[in-house]
Structures are given as structure tokens and as C-alpha cells.
PDB file of C-alpha atoms in Angstrom:
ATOM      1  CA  UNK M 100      11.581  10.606 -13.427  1.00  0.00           C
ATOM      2  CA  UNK M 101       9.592   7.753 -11.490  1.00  0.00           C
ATOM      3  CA  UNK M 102       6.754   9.146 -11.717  1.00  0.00           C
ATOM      4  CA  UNK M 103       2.944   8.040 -12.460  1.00  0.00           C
ATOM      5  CA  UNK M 104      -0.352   8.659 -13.122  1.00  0.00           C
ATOM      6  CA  UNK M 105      -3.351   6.757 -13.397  1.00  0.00           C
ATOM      7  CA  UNK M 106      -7.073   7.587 -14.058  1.00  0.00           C
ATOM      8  CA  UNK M 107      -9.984   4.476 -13.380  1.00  0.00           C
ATOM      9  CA  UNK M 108     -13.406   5.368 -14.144  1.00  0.00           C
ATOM     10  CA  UNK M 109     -16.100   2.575 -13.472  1.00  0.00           C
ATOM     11  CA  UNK M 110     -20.066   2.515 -12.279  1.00  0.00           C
ATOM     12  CA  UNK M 111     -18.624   2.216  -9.071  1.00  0.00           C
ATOM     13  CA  UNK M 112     -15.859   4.898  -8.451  1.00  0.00           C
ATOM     14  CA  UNK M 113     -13.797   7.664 -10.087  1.00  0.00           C
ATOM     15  CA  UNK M 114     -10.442   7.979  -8.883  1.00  0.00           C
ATOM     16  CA  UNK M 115      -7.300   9.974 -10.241  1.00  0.00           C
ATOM     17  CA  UNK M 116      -3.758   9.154  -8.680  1.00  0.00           C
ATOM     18  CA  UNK M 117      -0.162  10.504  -9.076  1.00  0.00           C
ATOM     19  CA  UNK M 118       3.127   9.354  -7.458  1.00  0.00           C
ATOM     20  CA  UNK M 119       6.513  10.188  -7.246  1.00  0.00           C
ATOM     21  CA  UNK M 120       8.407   7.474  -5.921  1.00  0.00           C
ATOM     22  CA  UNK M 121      11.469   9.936  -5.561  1.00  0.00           C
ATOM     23  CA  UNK M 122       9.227  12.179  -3.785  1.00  0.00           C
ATOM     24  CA  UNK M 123       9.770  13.517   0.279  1.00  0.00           C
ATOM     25  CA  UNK M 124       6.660  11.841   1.155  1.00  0.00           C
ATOM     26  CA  UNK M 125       4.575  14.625   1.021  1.00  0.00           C
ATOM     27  CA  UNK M 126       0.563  13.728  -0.103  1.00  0.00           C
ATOM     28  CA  UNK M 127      -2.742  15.029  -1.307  1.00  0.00           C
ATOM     29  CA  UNK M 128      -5.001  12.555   0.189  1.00  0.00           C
ATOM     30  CA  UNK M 129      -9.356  12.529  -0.236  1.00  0.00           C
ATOM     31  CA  UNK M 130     -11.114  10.055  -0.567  1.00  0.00           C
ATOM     32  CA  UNK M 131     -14.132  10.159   1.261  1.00  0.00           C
ATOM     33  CA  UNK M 132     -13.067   7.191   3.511  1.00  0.00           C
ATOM     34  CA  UNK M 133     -11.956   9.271   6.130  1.00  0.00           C
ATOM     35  CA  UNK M 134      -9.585   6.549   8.267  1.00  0.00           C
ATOM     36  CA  UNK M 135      -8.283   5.529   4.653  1.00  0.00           C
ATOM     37  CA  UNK M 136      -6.978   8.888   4.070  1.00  0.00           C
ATOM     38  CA  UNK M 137      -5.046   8.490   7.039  1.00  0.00           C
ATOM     39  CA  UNK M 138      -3.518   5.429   6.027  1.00  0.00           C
ATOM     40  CA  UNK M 139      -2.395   6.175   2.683  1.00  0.00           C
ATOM     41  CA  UNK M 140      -1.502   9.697   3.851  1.00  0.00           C
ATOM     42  CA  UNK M 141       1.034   7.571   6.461  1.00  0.00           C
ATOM     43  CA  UNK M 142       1.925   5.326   3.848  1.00  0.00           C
ATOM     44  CA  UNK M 143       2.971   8.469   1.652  1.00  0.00           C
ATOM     45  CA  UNK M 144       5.008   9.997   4.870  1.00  0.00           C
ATOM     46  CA  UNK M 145       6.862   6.589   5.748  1.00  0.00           C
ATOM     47  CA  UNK M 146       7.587   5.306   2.002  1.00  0.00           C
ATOM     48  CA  UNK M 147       8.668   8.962   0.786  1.00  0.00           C
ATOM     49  CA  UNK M 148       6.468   8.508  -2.217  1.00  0.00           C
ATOM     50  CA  UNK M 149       4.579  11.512  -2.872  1.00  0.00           C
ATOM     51  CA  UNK M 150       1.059  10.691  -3.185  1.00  0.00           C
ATOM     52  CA  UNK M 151      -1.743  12.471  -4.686  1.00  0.00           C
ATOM     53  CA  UNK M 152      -5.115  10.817  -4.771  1.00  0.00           C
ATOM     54  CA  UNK M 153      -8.438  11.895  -5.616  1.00  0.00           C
ATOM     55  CA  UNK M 154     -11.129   9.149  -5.413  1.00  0.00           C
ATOM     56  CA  UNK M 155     -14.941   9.431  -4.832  1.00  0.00           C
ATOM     57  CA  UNK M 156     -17.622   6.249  -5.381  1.00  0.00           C
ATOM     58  CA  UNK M 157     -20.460   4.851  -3.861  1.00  0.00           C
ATOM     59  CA  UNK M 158     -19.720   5.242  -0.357  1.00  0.00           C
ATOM     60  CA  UNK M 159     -23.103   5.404   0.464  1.00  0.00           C
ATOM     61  CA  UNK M 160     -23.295   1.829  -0.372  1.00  0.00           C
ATOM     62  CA  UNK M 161     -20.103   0.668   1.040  1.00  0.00           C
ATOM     63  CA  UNK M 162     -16.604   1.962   1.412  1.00  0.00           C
ATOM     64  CA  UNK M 163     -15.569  -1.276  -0.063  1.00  0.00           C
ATOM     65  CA  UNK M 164     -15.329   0.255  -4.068  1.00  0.00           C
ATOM     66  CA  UNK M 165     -13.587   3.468  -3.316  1.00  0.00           C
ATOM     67  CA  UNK M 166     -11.091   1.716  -1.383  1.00  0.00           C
ATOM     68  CA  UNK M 167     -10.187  -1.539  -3.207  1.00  0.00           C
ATOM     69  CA  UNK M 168     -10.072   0.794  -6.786  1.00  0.00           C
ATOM     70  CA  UNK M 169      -7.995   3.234  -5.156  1.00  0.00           C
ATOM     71  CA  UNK M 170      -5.778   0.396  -4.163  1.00  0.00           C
ATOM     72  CA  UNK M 171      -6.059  -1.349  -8.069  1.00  0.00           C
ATOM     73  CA  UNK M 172      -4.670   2.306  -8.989  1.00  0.00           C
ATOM     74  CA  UNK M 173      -1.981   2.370  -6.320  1.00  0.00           C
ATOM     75  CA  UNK M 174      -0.777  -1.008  -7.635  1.00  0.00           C
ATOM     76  CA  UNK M 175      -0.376   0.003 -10.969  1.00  0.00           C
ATOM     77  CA  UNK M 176       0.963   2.873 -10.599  1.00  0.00           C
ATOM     78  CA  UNK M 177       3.977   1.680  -8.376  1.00  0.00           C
ATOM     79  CA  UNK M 178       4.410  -0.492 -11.356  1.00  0.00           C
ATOM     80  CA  UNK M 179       4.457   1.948 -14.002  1.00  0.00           C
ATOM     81  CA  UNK M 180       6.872   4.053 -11.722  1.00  0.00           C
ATOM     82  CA  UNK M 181       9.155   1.611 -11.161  1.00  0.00           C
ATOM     83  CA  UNK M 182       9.883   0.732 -14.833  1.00  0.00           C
ATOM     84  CA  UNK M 183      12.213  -2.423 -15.531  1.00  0.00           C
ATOM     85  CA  UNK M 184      13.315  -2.127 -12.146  1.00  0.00           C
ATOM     86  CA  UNK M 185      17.167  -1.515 -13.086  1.00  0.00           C
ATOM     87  CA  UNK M 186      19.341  -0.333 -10.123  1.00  0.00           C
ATOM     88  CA  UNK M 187      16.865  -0.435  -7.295  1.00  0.00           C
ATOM     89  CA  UNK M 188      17.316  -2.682  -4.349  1.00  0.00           C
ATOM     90  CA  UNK M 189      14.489  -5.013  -5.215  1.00  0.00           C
ATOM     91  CA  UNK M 190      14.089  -6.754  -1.403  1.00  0.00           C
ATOM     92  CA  UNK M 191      12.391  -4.388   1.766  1.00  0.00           C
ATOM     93  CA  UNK M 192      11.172  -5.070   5.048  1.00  0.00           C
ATOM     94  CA  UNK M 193      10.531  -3.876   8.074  1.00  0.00           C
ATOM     95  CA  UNK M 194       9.023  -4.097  11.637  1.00  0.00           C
ATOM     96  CA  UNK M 195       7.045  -0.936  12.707  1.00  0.00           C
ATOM     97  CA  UNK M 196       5.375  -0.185  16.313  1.00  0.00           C
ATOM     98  CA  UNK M 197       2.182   1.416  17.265  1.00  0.00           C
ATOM     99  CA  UNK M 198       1.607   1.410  21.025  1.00  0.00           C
ATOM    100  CA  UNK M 199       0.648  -2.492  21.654  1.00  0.00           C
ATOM    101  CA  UNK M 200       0.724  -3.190  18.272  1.00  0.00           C
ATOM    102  CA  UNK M 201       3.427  -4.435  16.125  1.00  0.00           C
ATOM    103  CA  UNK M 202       3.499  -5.314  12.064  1.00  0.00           C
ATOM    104  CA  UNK M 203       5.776  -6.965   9.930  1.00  0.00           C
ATOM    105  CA  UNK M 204       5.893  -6.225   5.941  1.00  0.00           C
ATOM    106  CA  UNK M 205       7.991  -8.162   3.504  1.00  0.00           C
ATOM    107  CA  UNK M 206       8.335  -6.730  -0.029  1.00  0.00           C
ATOM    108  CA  UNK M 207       9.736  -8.234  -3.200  1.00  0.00           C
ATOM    109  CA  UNK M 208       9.451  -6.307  -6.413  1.00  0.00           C
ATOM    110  CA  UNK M 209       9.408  -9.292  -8.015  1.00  0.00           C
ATOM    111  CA  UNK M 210       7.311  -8.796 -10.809  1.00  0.00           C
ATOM    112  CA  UNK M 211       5.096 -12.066  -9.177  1.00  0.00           C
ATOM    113  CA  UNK M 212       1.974 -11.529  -7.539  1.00  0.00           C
ATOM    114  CA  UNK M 213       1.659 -12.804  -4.129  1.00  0.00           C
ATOM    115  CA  UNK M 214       0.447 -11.458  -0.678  1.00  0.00           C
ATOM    116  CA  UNK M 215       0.765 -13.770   2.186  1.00  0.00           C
ATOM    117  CA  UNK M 216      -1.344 -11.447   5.488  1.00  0.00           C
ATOM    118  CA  UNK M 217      -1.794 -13.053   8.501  1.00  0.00           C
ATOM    119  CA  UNK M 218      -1.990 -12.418  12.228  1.00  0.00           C
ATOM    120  CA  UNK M 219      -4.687  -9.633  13.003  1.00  0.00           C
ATOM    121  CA  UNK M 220      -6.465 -10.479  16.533  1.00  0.00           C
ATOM    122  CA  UNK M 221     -10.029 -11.972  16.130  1.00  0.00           C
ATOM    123  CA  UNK M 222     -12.747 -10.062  15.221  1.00  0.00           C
ATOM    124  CA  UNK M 223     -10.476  -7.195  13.690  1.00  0.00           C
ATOM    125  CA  UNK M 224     -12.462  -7.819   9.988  1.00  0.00           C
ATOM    126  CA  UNK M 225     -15.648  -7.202  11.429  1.00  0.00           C
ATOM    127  CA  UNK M 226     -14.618  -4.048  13.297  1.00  0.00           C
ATOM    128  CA  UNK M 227     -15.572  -0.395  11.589  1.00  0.00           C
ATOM    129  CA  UNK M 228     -12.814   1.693  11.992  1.00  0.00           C
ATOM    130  CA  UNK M 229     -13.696   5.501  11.967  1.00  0.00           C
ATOM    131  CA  UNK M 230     -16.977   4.391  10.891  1.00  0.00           C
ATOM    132  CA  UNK M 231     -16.457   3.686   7.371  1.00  0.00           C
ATOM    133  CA  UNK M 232     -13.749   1.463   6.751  1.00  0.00           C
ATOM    134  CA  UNK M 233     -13.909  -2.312   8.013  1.00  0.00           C
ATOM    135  CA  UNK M 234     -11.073  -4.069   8.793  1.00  0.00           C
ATOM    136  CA  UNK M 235     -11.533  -6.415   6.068  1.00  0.00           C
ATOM    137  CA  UNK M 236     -10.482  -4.081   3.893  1.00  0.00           C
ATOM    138  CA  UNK M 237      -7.116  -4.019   5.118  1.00  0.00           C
ATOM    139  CA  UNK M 238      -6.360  -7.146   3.277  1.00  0.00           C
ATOM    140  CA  UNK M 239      -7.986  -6.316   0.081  1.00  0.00           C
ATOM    141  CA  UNK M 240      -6.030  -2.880  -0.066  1.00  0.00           C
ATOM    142  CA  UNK M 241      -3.030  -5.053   0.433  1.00  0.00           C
ATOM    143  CA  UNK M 242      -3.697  -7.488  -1.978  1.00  0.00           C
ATOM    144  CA  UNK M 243      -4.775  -5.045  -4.498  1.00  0.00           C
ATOM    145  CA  UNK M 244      -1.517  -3.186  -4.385  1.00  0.00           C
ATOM    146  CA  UNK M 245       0.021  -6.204  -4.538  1.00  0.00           C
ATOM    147  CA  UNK M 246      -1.149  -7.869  -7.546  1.00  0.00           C
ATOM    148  CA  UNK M 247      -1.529  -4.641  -9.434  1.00  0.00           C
ATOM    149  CA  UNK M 248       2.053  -3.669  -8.781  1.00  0.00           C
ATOM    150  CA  UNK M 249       3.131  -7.443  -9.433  1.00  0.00           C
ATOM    151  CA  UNK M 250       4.653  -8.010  -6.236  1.00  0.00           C
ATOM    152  CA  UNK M 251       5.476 -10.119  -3.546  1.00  0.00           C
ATOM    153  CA  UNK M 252       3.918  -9.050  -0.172  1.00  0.00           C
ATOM    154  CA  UNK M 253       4.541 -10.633   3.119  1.00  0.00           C
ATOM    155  CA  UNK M 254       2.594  -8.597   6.189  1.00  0.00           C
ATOM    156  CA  UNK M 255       2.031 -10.065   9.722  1.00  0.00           C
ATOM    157  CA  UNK M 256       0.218  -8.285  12.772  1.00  0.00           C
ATOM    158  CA  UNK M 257       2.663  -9.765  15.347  1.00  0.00           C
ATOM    159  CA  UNK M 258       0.863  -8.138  18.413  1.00  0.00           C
ATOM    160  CA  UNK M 259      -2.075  -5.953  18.619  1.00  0.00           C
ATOM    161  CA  UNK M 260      -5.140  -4.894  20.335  1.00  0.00           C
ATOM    162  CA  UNK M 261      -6.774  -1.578  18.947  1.00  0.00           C
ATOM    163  CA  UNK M 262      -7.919  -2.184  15.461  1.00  0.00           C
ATOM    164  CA  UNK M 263      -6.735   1.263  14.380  1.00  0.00           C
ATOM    165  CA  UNK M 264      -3.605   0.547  15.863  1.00  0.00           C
ATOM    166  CA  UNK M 265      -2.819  -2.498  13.974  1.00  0.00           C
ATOM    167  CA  UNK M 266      -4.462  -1.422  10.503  1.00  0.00           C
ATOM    168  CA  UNK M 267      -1.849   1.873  10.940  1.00  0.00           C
ATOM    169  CA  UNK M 268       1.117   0.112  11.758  1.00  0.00           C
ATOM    170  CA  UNK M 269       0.962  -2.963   9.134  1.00  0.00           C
ATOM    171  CA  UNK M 270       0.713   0.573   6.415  1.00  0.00           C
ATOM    172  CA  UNK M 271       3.463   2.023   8.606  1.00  0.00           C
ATOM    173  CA  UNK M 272       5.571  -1.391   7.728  1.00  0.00           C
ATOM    174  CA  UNK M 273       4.511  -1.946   4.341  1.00  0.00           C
ATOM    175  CA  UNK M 274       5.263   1.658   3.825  1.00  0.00           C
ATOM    176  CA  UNK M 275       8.767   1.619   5.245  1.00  0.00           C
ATOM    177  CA  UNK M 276       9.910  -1.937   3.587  1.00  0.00           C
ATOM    178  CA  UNK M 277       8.537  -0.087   0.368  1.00  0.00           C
ATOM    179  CA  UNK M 278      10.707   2.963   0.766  1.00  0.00           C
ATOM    180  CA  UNK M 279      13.992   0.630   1.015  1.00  0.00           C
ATOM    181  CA  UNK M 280      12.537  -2.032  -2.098  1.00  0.00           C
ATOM    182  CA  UNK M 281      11.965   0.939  -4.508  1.00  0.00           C
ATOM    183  CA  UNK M 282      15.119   2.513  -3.634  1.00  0.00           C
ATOM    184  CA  UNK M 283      18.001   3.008  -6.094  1.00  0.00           C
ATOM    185  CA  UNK M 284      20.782   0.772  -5.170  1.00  0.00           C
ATOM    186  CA  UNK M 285      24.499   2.284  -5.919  1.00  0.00           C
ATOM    187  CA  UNK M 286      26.171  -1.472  -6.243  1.00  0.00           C
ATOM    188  CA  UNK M 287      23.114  -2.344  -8.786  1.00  0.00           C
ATOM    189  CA  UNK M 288      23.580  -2.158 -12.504  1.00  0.00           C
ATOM    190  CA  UNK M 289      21.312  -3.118 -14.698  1.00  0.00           C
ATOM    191  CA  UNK M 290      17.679  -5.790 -12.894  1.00  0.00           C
ATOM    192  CA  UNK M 291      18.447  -7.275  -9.554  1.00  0.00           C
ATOM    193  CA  UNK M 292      17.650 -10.593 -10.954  1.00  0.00           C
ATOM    194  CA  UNK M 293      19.946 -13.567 -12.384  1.00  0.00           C
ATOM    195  CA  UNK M 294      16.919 -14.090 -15.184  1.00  0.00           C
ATOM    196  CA  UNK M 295      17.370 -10.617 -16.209  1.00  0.00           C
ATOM    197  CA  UNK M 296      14.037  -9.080 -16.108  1.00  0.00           C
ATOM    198  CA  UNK M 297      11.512  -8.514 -13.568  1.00  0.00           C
TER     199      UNK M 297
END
């Protein structure tokens, strides 16, 4: 079973997360970041990683805790899912519409933490989306999954106007190029890697 479960306490937040990564992309999504629920609950649909997530933190301060510690426990829990990595595909990507927009993601399980974002129109960090969540924190949710998981994450806003728009389809992308990266590959025996770990 690739499965997972993580539990983060801190001053800041309390969240509790579970994943399937051989799920049907079905999810249990709150918290209290209402626009983030919809991302990860997208990211759940388009992956098919079933996704449970409880999280609640100082929101009355800032989104910013919930939502980058909920991302820390996404990260690590797509790495303790995934194991050694034997027999899965390894590479993903995709290219995902939303309206005017368009994303790009890039995945490599590699087991070497990188993120390279670029491309959101000017202005898009500043922007509250929803009301709570700030576009900045696209990039930190993306680099948080990325280093916690230990991977290698490419994700480009190639076109896009509507800040919700773009924030929804680079999750859309990075939630599709997941669902091929994690996959189990039939040709594959043993780590997709000529060093022999990952």
C-alpha cells in the first residue's frame, strides 16, 4: 500500500494528512483557507491521490502558516508514500488550460530538491485570492512540496490573466504530471535510476 500519514503540531498550526497515492482522487479537504481547499481538493481530483487533510492555525494572523505547513506535510508524505521509488515511472509533465490561462509542471522524483517557478503576470503575488490566500503563496506551497518530497519541480504560467485562473491551473499541471511520475511503470524493475537509488 502507498499510503501515508503525517501529523505536524507547532505554535503556529495543527494539521493531520493522509494519502493514497493509488487512490481515485477522491479528498477530504479543510483547512480554513477557503481558495486553498480548492486547490488541493483539484490537485487530489487530477493526480488521483486521495487526499485527506485537516489543518487549522493562525489564520487570523495570516494564511501564510496553515498553508506552507500543510504543504511541509504534503511533501513528506508523497515521500513516505512513494518508498524507494522501485517500478514507478519517475519523469511527469504536463500542460493544463484554464480559460486564458495556461501552466506547465515538470516533475522528477528525483530524490533532489529543486523547484524552478516562473512566469505568473505582474502583480499576481500581491493579489488576495478568495480573500485569504495571496498569490505568493503559490510558490511557497510549491516549493514546500517540493523539497519535502525531495523532488525536482519545474512549473511555468505560460499565459494568464485571472489570478485564480492561473494559481488553479499550475495545481491542475503539477497535479496531472504528478499522477503520471508516481505511477507504476510495467517495463520498470527495480529504481528508475542508473545509480540505483533515489
Amino acid at each position: 500500500m502507498r499510503t501515508a500519514r503525517i501529523a505536524r503540531t507547532t505554535s503556529e498550526s495543527s494539521i493531520e494528512l493522509e494519502l493514497d497515492l493509488d487512490g481515485t482522487g477522491t479528498s477530504e479537504i479543510s483547512t480554513t483557507v477557503p481558495f486553498y481547499d480548492h486547490l488541493l481538493t483539484a490537485l487530489s481530483k487530477h493526480s488521483l491521490i486521495d487526499l485527506r487533510v485537516r489543518a487549522t492555525g493562525d489564520v487570523d494572523i495570516d494564511a501564510h502558516h496553515t498553508v506552507e505547513d500543510t504543504a511541509i506535510c504534503l511533501g513528506l508524505a508523497l515521500g513516505e508514500a512513494l518508498g524507494d521509488k522501485a517500478g514507478i515511472r519517475r519523469y511527469g509533465d504536463a500542460t493544463v488550460p484554464l480559460d486564458e490561462a495556461l501552466a506547465r509542471a515538470v516533475v522528477d522524483l528525483s530524490g533532489r530538491p529543486y523547484l524552478v517557478h516562473s512566469g505568473e503576470p505582474a502583480g499576481f503575488e500581491l493579489h488576495r485570492i478568495g480573500g485569504h490566500f495571496t498569490g505568493s503563496l503559490v510558490r511557497h506551497v510549491l516549493e514546500a512540496i517540493a523539497f519535502n518530497a525531495r523532488m525536482t519541480l519545474h512549473v511555468e504560467a505560460l499565459a494568464g490573466r485571472d489570478p485564480h485562473h492561473v494559481a488553479e491551473a499550475e495545481f491542475k499541471a503539477l497535479a496531472r504530471a504528478l499522477r503520471v511520475a508516481v505511477e507504476p511503470d510495467p517495463r520498470v524493475t527495480g529504481i528508475p535510476s542508473t545509480k540505483g537509488a533515489l
